[in-house]
mmCIF file of C-alpha atoms and ligand atoms in Angstrom:
data_model
loop_
_atom_site.group_PDB
_atom_site.id
_atom_site.type_symbol
_atom_site.label_atom_id
_atom_site.label_comp_id
_atom_site.label_asym_id
_atom_site.label_seq_id
_atom_site.Cartn_x
_atom_site.Cartn_y
_atom_site.Cartn_z
ATOM 1 C CA MET G 1 -27.936 -36.721 127.499
ATOM 2 C CA ILE G 2 -24.368 -38.058 127.876
ATOM 3 C CA ARG G 3 -21.977 -35.158 128.434
ATOM 4 C CA HIS G 4 -19.234 -34.480 125.900
ATOM 5 C CA PRO G 5 -17.331 -31.193 125.507
ATOM 6 C CA CYS G 6 -17.448 -31.281 121.704
ATOM 7 C CA PHE G 7 -21.112 -32.238 121.306
ATOM 8 C CA ASP G 8 -22.702 -30.036 123.896
ATOM 9 C CA GLU G 9 -22.015 -26.303 124.273
ATOM 10 C CA THR G 10 -22.803 -26.430 128.007
ATOM 11 C CA ALA G 11 -20.379 -29.316 128.664
ATOM 12 C CA HIS G 12 -17.705 -27.535 126.611
ATOM 13 C CA ARG G 13 -16.454 -25.543 129.588
ATOM 14 C CA THR G 14 -16.820 -28.190 132.273
ATOM 15 C CA VAL G 15 -15.999 -31.617 130.830
ATOM 16 C CA GLY G 16 -12.463 -32.648 129.864
ATOM 17 C CA ARG G 17 -11.248 -34.885 127.048
ATOM 18 C CA LEU G 18 -7.988 -36.647 126.436
ATOM 19 C CA HIS G 19 -6.771 -37.459 122.937
ATOM 20 C CA LEU G 20 -4.524 -40.499 122.657
ATOM 21 C CA PRO G 21 -2.003 -39.792 119.855
ATOM 22 C CA VAL G 22 -1.766 -43.426 118.757
ATOM 23 C CA ALA G 23 -2.707 -43.291 115.052
ATOM 24 C CA PRO G 24 0.153 -42.045 112.819
ATOM 25 C CA ARG G 25 -0.865 -43.261 109.337
ATOM 26 C CA CYS G 26 -3.540 -42.008 106.990
ATOM 27 C CA ASN G 27 -5.385 -43.631 104.109
ATOM 28 C CA VAL G 28 -6.196 -40.434 102.212
ATOM 29 C CA GLN G 29 -4.439 -37.202 101.334
ATOM 30 C CA CYS G 30 -6.569 -34.147 101.988
ATOM 31 C CA ALA G 31 -5.576 -31.041 100.050
ATOM 32 C CA TYR G 32 -5.305 -29.002 103.271
ATOM 33 C CA CYS G 33 -3.166 -31.435 105.257
ATOM 34 C CA ASP G 34 0.601 -31.616 105.413
ATOM 35 C CA ARG G 35 1.747 -34.333 107.765
ATOM 36 C CA ARG G 36 5.416 -34.044 106.787
ATOM 37 C CA TYR G 37 5.815 -31.599 109.640
ATOM 38 C CA PRO G 38 4.677 -33.189 112.889
ATOM 39 C CA CYS G 39 3.860 -30.031 114.676
ATOM 40 C CA VAL G 40 5.086 -29.437 118.205
ATOM 41 C CA SER G 41 3.886 -25.940 118.856
ATOM 42 C CA GLU G 42 0.888 -25.108 116.716
ATOM 43 C CA ASN G 43 -2.652 -25.787 117.749
ATOM 44 C CA ARG G 44 -4.252 -27.448 114.818
ATOM 45 C CA PRO G 45 -5.853 -30.818 114.126
ATOM 46 C CA GLY G 46 -3.576 -33.667 113.109
ATOM 47 C CA THR G 47 -0.614 -32.478 115.139
ATOM 48 C CA ALA G 48 0.987 -34.347 118.017
ATOM 49 C CA ARG G 49 4.249 -33.993 119.864
ATOM 50 C CA ARG G 50 4.756 -37.722 119.958
ATOM 51 C CA VAL G 51 2.902 -40.878 118.950
ATOM 52 C CA ILE G 52 2.470 -43.159 121.945
ATOM 53 C CA PRO G 53 2.444 -46.960 121.642
ATOM 54 C CA PRO G 54 -0.939 -48.572 122.502
ATOM 55 C CA GLU G 55 0.646 -50.439 125.414
ATOM 56 C CA GLU G 56 1.336 -47.107 127.114
ATOM 57 C CA ALA G 57 -2.227 -45.831 126.740
ATOM 58 C CA PRO G 58 -3.603 -46.979 130.149
ATOM 59 C CA ASP G 59 -0.704 -45.348 132.048
ATOM 60 C CA TYR G 60 -1.078 -42.195 129.956
ATOM 61 C CA VAL G 61 -4.796 -42.063 130.793
ATOM 62 C CA GLU G 62 -4.153 -42.713 134.470
ATOM 63 C CA MET G 63 -1.638 -39.892 134.643
ATOM 64 C CA ALA G 64 -4.023 -37.496 132.893
ATOM 65 C CA LEU G 65 -6.932 -38.444 135.176
ATOM 66 C CA THR G 66 -4.788 -37.879 138.257
ATOM 67 C CA LEU G 67 -3.889 -34.398 137.023
ATOM 68 C CA GLU G 68 -7.349 -33.547 135.647
ATOM 69 C CA PRO G 69 -10.254 -35.479 137.185
ATOM 70 C CA ARG G 70 -12.759 -33.647 134.953
ATOM 71 C CA ILE G 71 -11.666 -35.796 131.981
ATOM 72 C CA GLU G 72 -14.647 -37.946 131.004
ATOM 73 C CA VAL G 73 -13.937 -38.638 127.323
ATOM 74 C CA ILE G 74 -11.024 -40.487 125.741
ATOM 75 C CA GLY G 75 -10.698 -39.656 122.036
ATOM 76 C CA VAL G 76 -8.491 -40.764 119.174
ATOM 77 C CA ALA G 77 -8.087 -38.036 116.562
ATOM 78 C CA GLY G 78 -4.814 -38.740 114.810
ATOM 79 C CA PRO G 79 -2.280 -37.588 113.916
ATOM 80 C CA GLY G 80 -3.448 -39.741 110.922
ATOM 81 C CA ASP G 81 -6.811 -41.413 110.479
ATOM 82 C CA PRO G 82 -7.666 -43.430 113.608
ATOM 83 C CA LEU G 83 -9.520 -46.133 111.681
ATOM 84 C CA ALA G 84 -6.528 -46.742 109.390
ATOM 85 C CA ASN G 85 -4.373 -47.742 112.380
ATOM 86 C CA GLU G 86 -4.805 -51.005 114.311
ATOM 87 C CA GLU G 87 -3.081 -49.210 117.176
ATOM 88 C CA THR G 88 -6.289 -47.244 117.779
ATOM 89 C CA PHE G 89 -8.226 -50.410 118.554
ATOM 90 C CA ARG G 90 -5.449 -51.894 120.653
ATOM 91 C CA ALA G 91 -5.117 -48.704 122.690
ATOM 92 C CA LEU G 92 -8.877 -48.307 123.253
ATOM 93 C CA SER G 93 -9.230 -51.955 124.178
ATOM 94 C CA ARG G 94 -6.535 -51.635 126.858
ATOM 95 C CA VAL G 95 -8.040 -48.419 128.185
ATOM 96 C CA ARG G 96 -11.508 -50.030 128.254
ATOM 97 C CA GLU G 97 -10.171 -52.869 130.414
ATOM 98 C CA ALA G 98 -8.531 -50.483 132.853
ATOM 99 C CA PHE G 99 -11.255 -47.793 132.906
ATOM 100 C CA PRO G 100 -14.627 -49.350 132.077
ATOM 101 C CA ARG G 101 -16.616 -46.169 132.765
ATOM 102 C CA LEU G 102 -14.854 -43.706 130.462
ATOM 103 C CA LYS G 103 -16.602 -42.521 127.281
ATOM 104 C CA PHE G 104 -14.872 -43.095 123.950
ATOM 105 C CA CYS G 105 -14.810 -40.788 120.941
ATOM 106 C CA VAL G 106 -13.133 -41.298 117.554
ATOM 107 C CA SER G 107 -12.556 -38.902 114.629
ATOM 108 C CA THR G 108 -12.277 -40.143 111.072
ATOM 109 C CA ASN G 109 -12.348 -39.193 107.410
ATOM 110 C CA GLY G 110 -15.026 -41.896 107.089
ATOM 111 C CA LEU G 111 -13.335 -44.105 104.497
ATOM 112 C CA LEU G 112 -13.261 -47.167 106.782
ATOM 113 C CA LEU G 113 -16.223 -46.274 108.966
ATOM 114 C CA LYS G 114 -18.631 -48.971 107.809
ATOM 115 C CA GLU G 115 -15.906 -51.625 107.828
ATOM 116 C CA LYS G 116 -14.660 -50.788 111.317
ATOM 117 C CA LEU G 117 -18.034 -50.024 112.878
ATOM 118 C CA PRO G 118 -18.466 -53.448 114.558
ATOM 119 C CA ASP G 119 -15.097 -52.981 116.299
ATOM 120 C CA LEU G 120 -16.024 -49.460 117.411
ATOM 121 C CA VAL G 121 -19.357 -50.671 118.774
ATOM 122 C CA SER G 122 -17.788 -53.558 120.649
ATOM 123 C CA LEU G 123 -15.291 -51.174 122.267
ATOM 124 C CA GLY G 124 -18.181 -48.985 123.402
ATOM 125 C CA VAL G 125 -17.397 -45.950 121.250
ATOM 126 C CA GLN G 126 -20.338 -43.592 121.808
ATOM 127 C CA PHE G 127 -19.185 -40.539 119.841
ATOM 128 C CA LEU G 128 -17.848 -40.115 116.336
ATOM 129 C CA THR G 129 -16.630 -37.109 114.392
ATOM 130 C CA VAL G 130 -16.612 -37.625 110.637
ATOM 131 C CA THR G 131 -15.122 -35.001 108.325
ATOM 132 C CA VAL G 132 -17.228 -34.488 105.191
ATOM 133 C CA ASN G 133 -16.096 -31.642 102.957
ATOM 134 C CA ALA G 134 -18.060 -32.187 99.768
ATOM 135 C CA ALA G 135 -21.445 -33.159 98.398
ATOM 136 C CA THR G 136 -20.422 -33.540 94.745
ATOM 137 C CA LEU G 137 -17.739 -35.613 93.039
ATOM 138 C CA GLU G 138 -16.231 -32.525 91.452
ATOM 139 C CA THR G 139 -15.673 -30.840 94.804
ATOM 140 C CA ALA G 140 -14.552 -34.058 96.500
ATOM 141 C CA SER G 141 -11.885 -34.561 93.831
ATOM 142 C CA LYS G 142 -10.424 -31.151 94.754
ATOM 143 C CA PHE G 143 -10.304 -32.065 98.457
ATOM 144 C CA TYR G 144 -8.894 -35.589 98.228
ATOM 145 C CA LEU G 145 -5.666 -35.867 96.222
ATOM 146 C CA TRP G 146 -5.691 -39.629 96.650
ATOM 147 C CA VAL G 147 -7.491 -42.314 98.595
ATOM 148 C CA ARG G 148 -6.078 -45.742 99.443
ATOM 149 C CA TYR G 149 -8.982 -48.149 99.423
ATOM 150 C CA GLN G 150 -9.170 -51.948 99.192
ATOM 151 C CA GLY G 151 -5.487 -52.170 98.275
ATOM 152 C CA LYS G 152 -5.631 -49.580 95.477
ATOM 153 C CA LYS G 153 -4.498 -45.972 95.368
ATOM 154 C CA LEU G 154 -7.320 -44.041 93.712
ATOM 155 C CA THR G 155 -7.195 -40.484 92.370
ATOM 156 C CA GLY G 156 -9.594 -38.027 90.703
ATOM 157 C CA LYS G 157 -13.195 -39.109 90.248
ATOM 158 C CA GLU G 158 -12.546 -42.670 91.456
ATOM 159 C CA ALA G 159 -11.130 -41.372 94.722
ATOM 160 C CA ALA G 160 -14.039 -38.953 95.100
ATOM 161 C CA GLU G 161 -16.591 -41.710 94.498
ATOM 162 C CA ALA G 162 -14.958 -44.052 96.996
ATOM 163 C CA ILE G 163 -14.739 -41.543 99.820
ATOM 164 C CA LEU G 164 -18.161 -39.961 99.372
ATOM 165 C CA SER G 165 -19.967 -43.300 99.225
ATOM 166 C CA CYS G 166 -18.010 -44.689 102.198
ATOM 167 C CA GLN G 167 -18.768 -41.573 104.232
ATOM 168 C CA MET G 168 -22.514 -41.689 103.571
ATOM 169 C CA GLU G 169 -22.835 -45.448 104.159
ATOM 170 C CA GLY G 170 -20.677 -45.256 107.258
ATOM 171 C CA LEU G 171 -22.723 -42.380 108.680
ATOM 172 C CA ARG G 172 -25.987 -44.225 108.076
ATOM 173 C CA GLU G 173 -24.747 -47.412 109.738
ATOM 174 C CA ALA G 174 -23.166 -45.579 112.674
ATOM 175 C CA ALA G 175 -26.388 -43.644 113.316
ATOM 176 C CA LYS G 176 -28.368 -46.900 113.204
ATOM 177 C CA ALA G 177 -25.947 -48.341 115.748
ATOM 178 C CA GLY G 178 -26.891 -45.533 118.144
ATOM 179 C CA ILE G 179 -23.612 -43.608 118.034
ATOM 180 C CA ARG G 180 -23.795 -39.851 118.471
ATOM 181 C CA ILE G 181 -22.290 -38.256 115.355
ATOM 182 C CA LYS G 182 -20.815 -34.853 114.608
ATOM 183 C CA VAL G 183 -19.836 -33.969 111.053
ATOM 184 C CA ASN G 184 -16.912 -31.588 110.594
ATOM 185 C CA THR G 185 -16.727 -29.592 107.373
ATOM 186 C CA VAL G 186 -13.658 -27.532 106.485
ATOM 187 C CA LEU G 187 -14.904 -24.381 104.756
ATOM 188 C CA VAL G 188 -12.745 -23.346 101.783
ATOM 189 C CA PRO G 189 -13.908 -20.265 99.858
ATOM 190 C CA GLY G 190 -14.213 -20.944 96.159
ATOM 191 C CA ILE G 191 -14.121 -24.720 96.678
ATOM 192 C CA ASN G 192 -17.018 -25.899 98.844
ATOM 193 C CA ASP G 193 -18.762 -22.744 100.086
ATOM 194 C CA ALA G 194 -21.507 -23.125 97.496
ATOM 195 C CA GLU G 195 -22.437 -26.622 98.668
ATOM 196 C CA VAL G 196 -22.384 -26.281 102.431
ATOM 197 C CA GLY G 197 -26.191 -26.419 102.579
ATOM 198 C CA GLU G 198 -26.233 -29.570 100.459
ATOM 199 C CA ILE G 199 -23.588 -31.245 102.646
ATOM 200 C CA ALA G 200 -25.711 -30.435 105.725
ATOM 201 C CA ARG G 201 -28.884 -31.758 104.080
ATOM 202 C CA ARG G 202 -27.234 -35.023 103.067
ATOM 203 C CA VAL G 203 -25.493 -35.786 106.327
ATOM 204 C CA TRP G 204 -28.623 -34.924 108.320
ATOM 205 C CA GLU G 205 -30.539 -37.447 106.210
ATOM 206 C CA THR G 206 -28.037 -40.151 107.190
ATOM 207 C CA GLY G 207 -28.900 -39.626 110.861
ATOM 208 C CA ALA G 208 -25.899 -37.481 111.925
ATOM 209 C CA HIS G 209 -26.759 -35.202 114.849
ATOM 210 C CA LEU G 210 -24.548 -32.142 114.739
ATOM 211 C CA MET G 211 -22.434 -30.163 112.279
ATOM 212 C CA ASN G 212 -19.250 -28.232 112.937
ATOM 213 C CA ILE G 213 -18.086 -25.945 110.116
ATOM 214 C CA ILE G 214 -14.450 -24.993 110.627
ATOM 215 C CA PRO G 215 -12.387 -22.461 108.674
ATOM 216 C CA LEU G 216 -9.544 -23.619 106.437
ATOM 217 C CA ILE G 217 -6.021 -23.433 107.861
ATOM 218 C CA PRO G 218 -4.028 -22.937 104.611
ATOM 219 C CA LEU G 219 -1.558 -25.835 104.315
ATOM 220 C CA GLY G 220 -0.522 -28.468 101.774
ATOM 221 C CA ARG G 221 -2.060 -28.069 98.295
ATOM 222 C CA PHE G 222 -4.384 -25.402 99.741
ATOM 223 C CA ARG G 223 -1.537 -23.391 101.293
ATOM 224 C CA ASP G 224 -2.199 -20.427 98.983
ATOM 225 C CA ARG G 225 -5.958 -20.439 99.505
ATOM 226 C CA ARG G 226 -7.397 -17.937 101.914
ATOM 227 C CA PRO G 227 -9.445 -18.960 104.947
ATOM 228 C CA PRO G 228 -13.054 -17.743 105.064
ATOM 229 C CA THR G 229 -13.758 -14.377 106.652
ATOM 230 C CA GLU G 230 -15.835 -14.242 109.851
ATOM 231 C CA ALA G 231 -18.816 -13.123 107.755
ATOM 232 C CA GLU G 232 -18.408 -16.035 105.325
ATOM 233 C CA LEU G 233 -18.170 -18.482 108.203
ATOM 234 C CA ARG G 234 -21.300 -17.045 109.835
ATOM 235 C CA TRP G 235 -23.144 -17.191 106.525
ATOM 236 C CA ALA G 236 -22.186 -20.846 105.948
ATOM 237 C CA ARG G 237 -23.251 -21.817 109.461
ATOM 238 C CA ARG G 238 -26.553 -19.990 109.081
ATOM 239 C CA LEU G 239 -27.206 -21.747 105.776
ATOM 240 C CA ALA G 240 -26.333 -25.175 107.193
ATOM 241 C CA SER G 241 -28.454 -24.548 110.292
ATOM 242 C CA ARG G 242 -31.547 -24.736 108.070
ATOM 243 C CA PHE G 243 -30.840 -28.472 107.858
ATOM 244 C CA MET G 244 -29.166 -29.462 111.134
ATOM 245 C CA PRO G 245 -27.918 -28.069 114.475
ATOM 246 C CA GLN G 246 -24.527 -26.374 114.419
ATOM 247 C CA PHE G 247 -21.726 -26.649 116.985
ATOM 248 C CA LEU G 248 -20.050 -23.280 117.394
ATOM 249 C CA SER G 249 -17.391 -23.793 120.079
ATOM 250 C CA CYS G 250 -14.851 -25.974 118.258
ATOM 251 C CA ARG G 251 -11.229 -25.315 119.215
ATOM 252 C CA ARG G 252 -9.711 -27.334 116.374
ATOM 253 C CA CYS G 253 -7.861 -29.509 118.864
ATOM 254 C CA ARG G 254 -4.529 -31.204 118.345
ATOM 255 C CA ALA G 255 -4.274 -34.986 118.138
ATOM 256 C CA ASP G 256 -2.827 -34.930 121.665
ATOM 257 C CA ALA G 257 -5.176 -32.373 123.225
ATOM 258 C CA ALA G 258 -5.831 -32.820 126.944
ATOM 259 C CA GLY G 259 -8.096 -31.209 129.518
ATOM 260 C CA VAL G 260 -11.163 -28.999 129.345
ATOM 261 C CA PRO G 261 -11.243 -27.284 125.929
ATOM 262 C CA GLY G 262 -10.110 -23.677 126.092
ATOM 263 C CA GLU G 263 -8.347 -23.894 129.471
ATOM 264 C CA GLY G 264 -4.808 -23.727 128.074
ATOM 265 C CA ASP G 265 -2.109 -26.278 127.354
ATOM 266 C CA SER G 266 -0.641 -26.896 130.807
ATOM 267 C CA LEU G 267 -1.924 -30.469 131.120
ATOM 268 C CA GLN G 268 -0.759 -31.268 127.593
ATOM 269 C CA THR G 269 2.712 -29.932 128.427
ATOM 270 C CA ILE G 270 3.027 -32.073 131.578
ATOM 271 C CA LEU G 271 1.921 -35.171 129.665
ATOM 272 C CA TRP G 272 4.445 -34.467 126.875
ATOM 273 C CA ALA G 273 7.245 -34.129 129.386
ATOM 274 C CA ALA G 274 6.242 -37.343 131.167
ATOM 275 C CA ALA G 275 5.831 -39.261 127.908
ATOM 276 C CA ILE G 276 9.292 -38.243 126.715
ATOM 277 C CA SER G 277 11.137 -39.022 129.934
HETATM 278 FE FE1 SF4 E 301 -13.866 -36.225 120.138
HETATM 279 FE FE2 SF4 E 301 -12.963 -34.529 118.263
HETATM 280 FE FE3 SF4 E 301 -13.728 -33.608 120.642
HETATM 281 FE FE4 SF4 E 301 -11.532 -35.008 120.418
HETATM 282 S S1 SF4 E 301 -11.938 -32.961 119.539
HETATM 283 S S2 SF4 E 301 -13.038 -35.271 122.013
HETATM 284 S S3 SF4 E 301 -12.090 -36.538 118.869
HETATM 285 S S4 SF4 E 301 -15.020 -34.593 119.098
HETATM 286 FE FE1 SF4 E 302 -4.660 -35.271 107.147
HETATM 287 FE FE2 SF4 E 302 -6.806 -36.136 108.491
HETATM 288 FE FE3 SF4 E 302 -6.946 -35.707 105.860
HETATM 289 FE FE4 SF4 E 302 -5.559 -37.770 106.790
HETATM 290 S S1 SF4 E 302 -7.787 -37.463 106.976
HETATM 291 S S2 SF4 E 302 -4.890 -36.355 105.187
HETATM 292 S S3 SF4 E 302 -4.680 -36.902 108.694
HETATM 293 S S4 SF4 E 302 -6.601 -34.142 107.469
#
């Protein structure tokens, strides 16, 4: 088993990861995301203090490894969708040249997964996190306000069809390619709580390995929706666990998270300061 803090509960407290904030743009608009406010102080996914140019990635990694030798995984998780930004591939390629032994991990909404899979494989990406929030078109059309796909901006049912089919095909192909896959699902009461089991069943059938159900952080179109209670979250995880293993230690990391999950932000703060100066 290759160790990764977000795929293995035992590695979660001992192995470090470094997110490269190199991917600013996104090709979809999720109803719970508001990227107008690049967040500097909150800990939530999609936030980064600064986007770094791909050319700076090897130095950034070197600095982080000097300060925290337990870092084994380099991830790209935003602040937009990593696969919608060529900078992701340029940054990982440079880091691969400089540090051939590091493990690579990428997060995505899945829209471009099948298309970009050959590039991910050739860069040696071994871990993927794909966010899948819906099993049905009706629910997907509530989650995705628009989707930009093959040069067109799609909305409503068309957007839902495009993203759901891309996610499922991408997951199947990535699993066939031998990549270890975690599916994130944002739990929103009254929107997708009734289909959590069906999402788990479908993604498990594609060959995904692990599921991570995370509570809504109310933002964007969903800013007035309430997050699930602890009991609702437990119930959803129990239901989904009938179909696939559940990851329970997620910290909902920022797009520039650094270090061993849960050990505080000191490394992140030093890297911010160095990147700005
Ligand atoms: Fe990979 Fe996501 Fe963990 Fe970052 S938080 S290392 S992208 S699984
Ligand atoms: Fe925001 Fe990520 Fe959704 Fe893009 S895919 S809109 S960055 S949450």
